[in-house]
């Protein structure tokens, strides 16, 4: 599955599988800036092709990155995680307004997502896809 997030001010939009209209279009002011990364919830997942807009991520996984929960394995082009609860892999880079996208595959378990405007513990926003293909 491909997810794309655009956060501009208090507006957050999420697109699914390169669609032309966002599947989520919300306004929220709880988190105005923070780190970005990946999330896996109760299971195993793969995250690939992360891109943060123009220029993207140079030589993924450029970093440093920090794992919070779960076990994470990195390759030159992907992240793989297995977690019994919520697990985050967070960049030290931060952003307020951003475009962020990537490909997510739930191998087994509940969900995988793109986390953005997050603190070091992962608290922030996560756009995720569950094992059934529902974007939340």
mmCIF file with all atom_site columns, C-alpha atoms in Angstrom:
data_model
loop_
_atom_site.group_PDB
_atom_site.id
_atom_site.type_symbol
_atom_site.label_atom_id
_atom_site.label_alt_id
_atom_site.label_comp_id
_atom_site.label_asym_id
_atom_site.label_entity_id
_atom_site.label_seq_id
_atom_site.pdbx_PDB_ins_code
_atom_site.Cartn_x
_atom_site.Cartn_y
_atom_site.Cartn_z
_atom_site.occupancy
_atom_site.B_iso_or_equiv
_atom_site.pdbx_formal_charge
_atom_site.auth_seq_id
_atom_site.auth_comp_id
_atom_site.auth_asym_id
_atom_site.auth_atom_id
_atom_site.pdbx_PDB_model_num
ATOM 1   C CA . UNK A 1 1   ? 0.000  0.000   0.000  1.00 0.00 ? 1   UNK A CA 1
ATOM 2   C CA . UNK A 1 2   ? 1.179  3.545   -0.696 1.00 0.00 ? 2   UNK A CA 1
ATOM 3   C CA . UNK A 1 3   ? 0.386  6.360   1.751  1.00 0.00 ? 3   UNK A CA 1
ATOM 4   C CA . UNK A 1 4   ? 1.075  10.041  1.250  1.00 0.00 ? 4   UNK A CA 1
ATOM 5   C CA . UNK A 1 5   ? 0.643  12.611  4.021  1.00 0.00 ? 5   UNK A CA 1
ATOM 6   C CA . UNK A 1 6   ? 0.564  16.371  3.605  1.00 0.00 ? 6   UNK A CA 1
ATOM 7   C CA . UNK A 1 7   ? 0.556  18.531  6.730  1.00 0.00 ? 7   UNK A CA 1
ATOM 8   C CA . UNK A 1 8   ? 0.215  22.270  6.243  1.00 0.00 ? 8   UNK A CA 1
ATOM 9   C CA . UNK A 1 9   ? -0.514 24.302  9.341  1.00 0.00 ? 9   UNK A CA 1
ATOM 10  C CA . UNK A 1 10  ? -3.418 22.612  11.099 1.00 0.00 ? 10  UNK A CA 1
ATOM 11  C CA . UNK A 1 11  ? -4.619 20.766  7.967  1.00 0.00 ? 11  UNK A CA 1
ATOM 12  C CA . UNK A 1 12  ? -3.660 17.102  7.550  1.00 0.00 ? 12  UNK A CA 1
ATOM 13  C CA . UNK A 1 13  ? -4.452 15.163  4.388  1.00 0.00 ? 13  UNK A CA 1
ATOM 14  C CA . UNK A 1 14  ? -3.743 11.502  3.594  1.00 0.00 ? 14  UNK A CA 1
ATOM 15  C CA . UNK A 1 15  ? -3.877 9.853   0.160  1.00 0.00 ? 15  UNK A CA 1
ATOM 16  C CA . UNK A 1 16  ? -4.063 6.106   -0.465 1.00 0.00 ? 16  UNK A CA 1
ATOM 17  C CA . UNK A 1 17  ? -2.491 4.219   -3.392 1.00 0.00 ? 17  UNK A CA 1
ATOM 18  C CA . UNK A 1 18  ? -1.818 7.351   -5.477 1.00 0.00 ? 18  UNK A CA 1
ATOM 19  C CA . UNK A 1 19  ? -5.487 8.414   -5.420 1.00 0.00 ? 19  UNK A CA 1
ATOM 20  C CA . UNK A 1 20  ? -6.501 11.855  -6.662 1.00 0.00 ? 20  UNK A CA 1
ATOM 21  C CA . UNK A 1 21  ? -8.573 12.739  -3.580 1.00 0.00 ? 21  UNK A CA 1
ATOM 22  C CA . UNK A 1 22  ? -7.455 12.412  0.050  1.00 0.00 ? 22  UNK A CA 1
ATOM 23  C CA . UNK A 1 23  ? -9.070 9.633   2.095  1.00 0.00 ? 23  UNK A CA 1
ATOM 24  C CA . UNK A 1 24  ? -8.463 11.714  5.226  1.00 0.00 ? 24  UNK A CA 1
ATOM 25  C CA . UNK A 1 25  ? -8.817 15.503  5.313  1.00 0.00 ? 25  UNK A CA 1
ATOM 26  C CA . UNK A 1 26  ? -8.719 16.775  8.893  1.00 0.00 ? 26  UNK A CA 1
ATOM 27  C CA . UNK A 1 27  ? -7.856 19.837  10.929 1.00 0.00 ? 27  UNK A CA 1
ATOM 28  C CA . UNK A 1 28  ? -5.950 19.385  14.187 1.00 0.00 ? 28  UNK A CA 1
ATOM 29  C CA . UNK A 1 29  ? -3.613 21.603  16.196 1.00 0.00 ? 29  UNK A CA 1
ATOM 30  C CA . UNK A 1 30  ? -2.353 19.107  18.799 1.00 0.00 ? 30  UNK A CA 1
ATOM 31  C CA . UNK A 1 31  ? 1.115  18.723  17.220 1.00 0.00 ? 31  UNK A CA 1
ATOM 32  C CA . UNK A 1 32  ? 2.582  21.574  15.175 1.00 0.00 ? 32  UNK A CA 1
ATOM 33  C CA . UNK A 1 33  ? 5.994  20.037  14.384 1.00 0.00 ? 33  UNK A CA 1
ATOM 34  C CA . UNK A 1 34  ? 8.182  17.072  15.203 1.00 0.00 ? 34  UNK A CA 1
ATOM 35  C CA . UNK A 1 35  ? 10.033 14.029  13.930 1.00 0.00 ? 35  UNK A CA 1
ATOM 36  C CA . UNK A 1 36  ? 8.934  11.723  11.162 1.00 0.00 ? 36  UNK A CA 1
ATOM 37  C CA . UNK A 1 37  ? 9.319  7.984   10.872 1.00 0.00 ? 37  UNK A CA 1
ATOM 38  C CA . UNK A 1 38  ? 7.519  4.665   10.674 1.00 0.00 ? 38  UNK A CA 1
ATOM 39  C CA . UNK A 1 39  ? 5.150  2.807   12.982 1.00 0.00 ? 39  UNK A CA 1
ATOM 40  C CA . UNK A 1 40  ? 4.246  -0.859  13.356 1.00 0.00 ? 40  UNK A CA 1
ATOM 41  C CA . UNK A 1 41  ? 1.405  -1.934  15.618 1.00 0.00 ? 41  UNK A CA 1
ATOM 42  C CA . UNK A 1 42  ? 1.224  -5.495  16.975 1.00 0.00 ? 42  UNK A CA 1
ATOM 43  C CA . UNK A 1 43  ? 2.792  -7.493  14.197 1.00 0.00 ? 43  UNK A CA 1
ATOM 44  C CA . UNK A 1 44  ? 5.348  -7.472  11.420 1.00 0.00 ? 44  UNK A CA 1
ATOM 45  C CA . UNK A 1 45  ? 5.591  -4.975  8.561  1.00 0.00 ? 45  UNK A CA 1
ATOM 46  C CA . UNK A 1 46  ? 7.883  -3.600  5.886  1.00 0.00 ? 46  UNK A CA 1
ATOM 47  C CA . UNK A 1 47  ? 8.217  0.107   5.046  1.00 0.00 ? 47  UNK A CA 1
ATOM 48  C CA . UNK A 1 48  ? 9.909  1.176   1.793  1.00 0.00 ? 48  UNK A CA 1
ATOM 49  C CA . UNK A 1 49  ? 10.444 4.147   -0.497 1.00 0.00 ? 49  UNK A CA 1
ATOM 50  C CA . UNK A 1 50  ? 10.173 6.809   2.202  1.00 0.00 ? 50  UNK A CA 1
ATOM 51  C CA . UNK A 1 51  ? 10.216 10.278  0.730  1.00 0.00 ? 51  UNK A CA 1
ATOM 52  C CA . UNK A 1 52  ? 9.870  13.625  2.452  1.00 0.00 ? 52  UNK A CA 1
ATOM 53  C CA . UNK A 1 53  ? 9.113  15.733  -0.584 1.00 0.00 ? 53  UNK A CA 1
ATOM 54  C CA . UNK A 1 54  ? 11.552 17.483  -2.920 1.00 0.00 ? 54  UNK A CA 1
ATOM 55  C CA . UNK A 1 55  ? 14.927 15.856  -2.507 1.00 0.00 ? 55  UNK A CA 1
ATOM 56  C CA . UNK A 1 56  ? 13.514 12.995  -0.445 1.00 0.00 ? 56  UNK A CA 1
ATOM 57  C CA . UNK A 1 57  ? 15.685 11.034  1.917  1.00 0.00 ? 57  UNK A CA 1
ATOM 58  C CA . UNK A 1 58  ? 19.244 10.865  0.666  1.00 0.00 ? 58  UNK A CA 1
ATOM 59  C CA . UNK A 1 59  ? 20.546 7.279   0.864  1.00 0.00 ? 59  UNK A CA 1
ATOM 60  C CA . UNK A 1 60  ? 17.793 5.839   3.044  1.00 0.00 ? 60  UNK A CA 1
ATOM 61  C CA . UNK A 1 61  ? 18.060 5.222   5.890  1.00 0.00 ? 61  UNK A CA 1
ATOM 62  C CA . UNK A 1 62  ? 19.928 8.474   6.407  1.00 0.00 ? 62  UNK A CA 1
ATOM 63  C CA . UNK A 1 63  ? 19.722 9.465   10.002 1.00 0.00 ? 63  UNK A CA 1
ATOM 64  C CA . UNK A 1 64  ? 20.384 9.120   12.721 1.00 0.00 ? 64  UNK A CA 1
ATOM 65  C CA . UNK A 1 65  ? 17.208 7.190   13.460 1.00 0.00 ? 65  UNK A CA 1
ATOM 66  C CA . UNK A 1 66  ? 16.021 5.914   16.827 1.00 0.00 ? 66  UNK A CA 1
ATOM 67  C CA . UNK A 1 67  ? 13.947 2.809   17.503 1.00 0.00 ? 67  UNK A CA 1
ATOM 68  C CA . UNK A 1 68  ? 11.287 3.020   20.200 1.00 0.00 ? 68  UNK A CA 1
ATOM 69  C CA . UNK A 1 69  ? 9.802  -0.410  20.843 1.00 0.00 ? 69  UNK A CA 1
ATOM 70  C CA . UNK A 1 70  ? 9.832  -3.516  18.698 1.00 0.00 ? 70  UNK A CA 1
ATOM 71  C CA . UNK A 1 71  ? 12.764 -4.887  16.757 1.00 0.00 ? 71  UNK A CA 1
ATOM 72  C CA . UNK A 1 72  ? 13.830 -3.052  13.595 1.00 0.00 ? 72  UNK A CA 1
ATOM 73  C CA . UNK A 1 73  ? 16.017 -4.204  10.725 1.00 0.00 ? 73  UNK A CA 1
ATOM 74  C CA . UNK A 1 74  ? 17.210 -1.764  8.075  1.00 0.00 ? 74  UNK A CA 1
ATOM 75  C CA . UNK A 1 75  ? 18.394 -2.463  4.547  1.00 0.00 ? 75  UNK A CA 1
ATOM 76  C CA . UNK A 1 76  ? 19.535 0.122   1.995  1.00 0.00 ? 76  UNK A CA 1
ATOM 77  C CA . UNK A 1 77  ? 15.924 0.607   0.850  1.00 0.00 ? 77  UNK A CA 1
ATOM 78  C CA . UNK A 1 78  ? 13.587 -0.610  3.591  1.00 0.00 ? 78  UNK A CA 1
ATOM 79  C CA . UNK A 1 79  ? 12.695 -0.990  7.238  1.00 0.00 ? 79  UNK A CA 1
ATOM 80  C CA . UNK A 1 80  ? 11.342 -4.195  8.706  1.00 0.00 ? 80  UNK A CA 1
ATOM 81  C CA . UNK A 1 81  ? 9.849  -4.437  12.148 1.00 0.00 ? 81  UNK A CA 1
ATOM 82  C CA . UNK A 1 82  ? 8.205  -6.900  14.457 1.00 0.00 ? 82  UNK A CA 1
ATOM 83  C CA . UNK A 1 83  ? 6.406  -5.509  17.506 1.00 0.00 ? 83  UNK A CA 1
ATOM 84  C CA . UNK A 1 84  ? 4.066  -6.777  20.207 1.00 0.00 ? 84  UNK A CA 1
ATOM 85  C CA . UNK A 1 85  ? 2.629  -3.268  20.742 1.00 0.00 ? 85  UNK A CA 1
ATOM 86  C CA . UNK A 1 86  ? 3.329  0.119   19.172 1.00 0.00 ? 86  UNK A CA 1
ATOM 87  C CA . UNK A 1 87  ? 6.838  0.484   17.766 1.00 0.00 ? 87  UNK A CA 1
ATOM 88  C CA . UNK A 1 88  ? 8.347  3.554   16.118 1.00 0.00 ? 88  UNK A CA 1
ATOM 89  C CA . UNK A 1 89  ? 11.468 4.178   14.062 1.00 0.00 ? 89  UNK A CA 1
ATOM 90  C CA . UNK A 1 90  ? 12.038 7.942   14.138 1.00 0.00 ? 90  UNK A CA 1
ATOM 91  C CA . UNK A 1 91  ? 14.397 10.251  12.302 1.00 0.00 ? 91  UNK A CA 1
ATOM 92  C CA . UNK A 1 92  ? 16.190 12.993  14.178 1.00 0.00 ? 92  UNK A CA 1
ATOM 93  C CA . UNK A 1 93  ? 14.983 15.340  11.413 1.00 0.00 ? 93  UNK A CA 1
ATOM 94  C CA . UNK A 1 94  ? 11.932 17.411  12.246 1.00 0.00 ? 94  UNK A CA 1
ATOM 95  C CA . UNK A 1 95  ? 9.355  19.319  10.232 1.00 0.00 ? 95  UNK A CA 1
ATOM 96  C CA . UNK A 1 96  ? 6.230  21.401  10.689 1.00 0.00 ? 96  UNK A CA 1
ATOM 97  C CA . UNK A 1 97  ? 4.761  21.575  7.181  1.00 0.00 ? 97  UNK A CA 1
ATOM 98  C CA . UNK A 1 98  ? 5.632  18.515  5.118  1.00 0.00 ? 98  UNK A CA 1
ATOM 99  C CA . UNK A 1 99  ? 4.811  16.034  2.407  1.00 0.00 ? 99  UNK A CA 1
ATOM 100 C CA . UNK A 1 100 ? 5.764  12.495  3.429  1.00 0.00 ? 100 UNK A CA 1
ATOM 101 C CA . UNK A 1 101 ? 5.080  9.242   1.649  1.00 0.00 ? 101 UNK A CA 1
ATOM 102 C CA . UNK A 1 102 ? 6.048  5.598   1.542  1.00 0.00 ? 102 UNK A CA 1
ATOM 103 C CA . UNK A 1 103 ? 5.037  2.051   0.746  1.00 0.00 ? 103 UNK A CA 1
ATOM 104 C CA . UNK A 1 104 ? 3.810  -0.125  3.594  1.00 0.00 ? 104 UNK A CA 1
ATOM 105 C CA . UNK A 1 105 ? 3.192  -3.845  3.788  1.00 0.00 ? 105 UNK A CA 1
ATOM 106 C CA . UNK A 1 106 ? 1.598  -5.490  6.825  1.00 0.00 ? 106 UNK A CA 1
ATOM 107 C CA . UNK A 1 107 ? 3.183  -8.949  6.833  1.00 0.00 ? 107 UNK A CA 1
ATOM 108 C CA . UNK A 1 108 ? 1.042  -10.141 9.728  1.00 0.00 ? 108 UNK A CA 1
ATOM 109 C CA . UNK A 1 109 ? -0.587 -8.428  12.660 1.00 0.00 ? 109 UNK A CA 1
ATOM 110 C CA . UNK A 1 110 ? -2.569 -5.210  12.905 1.00 0.00 ? 110 UNK A CA 1
ATOM 111 C CA . UNK A 1 111 ? -1.114 -2.142  11.138 1.00 0.00 ? 111 UNK A CA 1
ATOM 112 C CA . UNK A 1 112 ? 1.841  -0.150  9.772  1.00 0.00 ? 112 UNK A CA 1
ATOM 113 C CA . UNK A 1 113 ? 2.050  3.583   9.292  1.00 0.00 ? 113 UNK A CA 1
ATOM 114 C CA . UNK A 1 114 ? 3.852  6.825   8.616  1.00 0.00 ? 114 UNK A CA 1
ATOM 115 C CA . UNK A 1 115 ? 4.463  8.852   11.770 1.00 0.00 ? 115 UNK A CA 1
ATOM 116 C CA . UNK A 1 116 ? 4.976  12.617  11.590 1.00 0.00 ? 116 UNK A CA 1
ATOM 117 C CA . UNK A 1 117 ? 5.164  15.655  13.869 1.00 0.00 ? 117 UNK A CA 1
ATOM 118 C CA . UNK A 1 118 ? 6.139  13.235  16.638 1.00 0.00 ? 118 UNK A CA 1
ATOM 119 C CA . UNK A 1 119 ? 8.140  13.482  19.829 1.00 0.00 ? 119 UNK A CA 1
ATOM 120 C CA . UNK A 1 120 ? 11.067 11.179  20.617 1.00 0.00 ? 120 UNK A CA 1
ATOM 121 C CA . UNK A 1 121 ? 8.625  8.625   22.085 1.00 0.00 ? 121 UNK A CA 1
ATOM 122 C CA . UNK A 1 122 ? 6.454  8.508   18.940 1.00 0.00 ? 122 UNK A CA 1
ATOM 123 C CA . UNK A 1 123 ? 3.609  10.615  20.337 1.00 0.00 ? 123 UNK A CA 1
ATOM 124 C CA . UNK A 1 124 ? 2.291  12.666  17.430 1.00 0.00 ? 124 UNK A CA 1
ATOM 125 C CA . UNK A 1 125 ? 0.345  11.757  14.303 1.00 0.00 ? 125 UNK A CA 1
ATOM 126 C CA . UNK A 1 126 ? 0.416  8.399   12.518 1.00 0.00 ? 126 UNK A CA 1
ATOM 127 C CA . UNK A 1 127 ? -1.400 7.669   9.270  1.00 0.00 ? 127 UNK A CA 1
ATOM 128 C CA . UNK A 1 128 ? -1.654 3.906   9.145  1.00 0.00 ? 128 UNK A CA 1
ATOM 129 C CA . UNK A 1 129 ? -3.005 1.078   7.061  1.00 0.00 ? 129 UNK A CA 1
ATOM 130 C CA . UNK A 1 130 ? -4.431 -1.981  8.785  1.00 0.00 ? 130 UNK A CA 1
ATOM 131 C CA . UNK A 1 131 ? -4.137 -5.570  7.605  1.00 0.00 ? 131 UNK A CA 1
ATOM 132 C CA . UNK A 1 132 ? -7.510 -5.268  5.838  1.00 0.00 ? 132 UNK A CA 1
ATOM 133 C CA . UNK A 1 133 ? -6.441 -2.203  3.811  1.00 0.00 ? 133 UNK A CA 1
ATOM 134 C CA . UNK A 1 134 ? -8.286 0.449   5.845  1.00 0.00 ? 134 UNK A CA 1
ATOM 135 C CA . UNK A 1 135 ? -6.522 3.802   6.252  1.00 0.00 ? 135 UNK A CA 1
ATOM 136 C CA . UNK A 1 136 ? -6.837 5.411   9.690  1.00 0.00 ? 136 UNK A CA 1
#
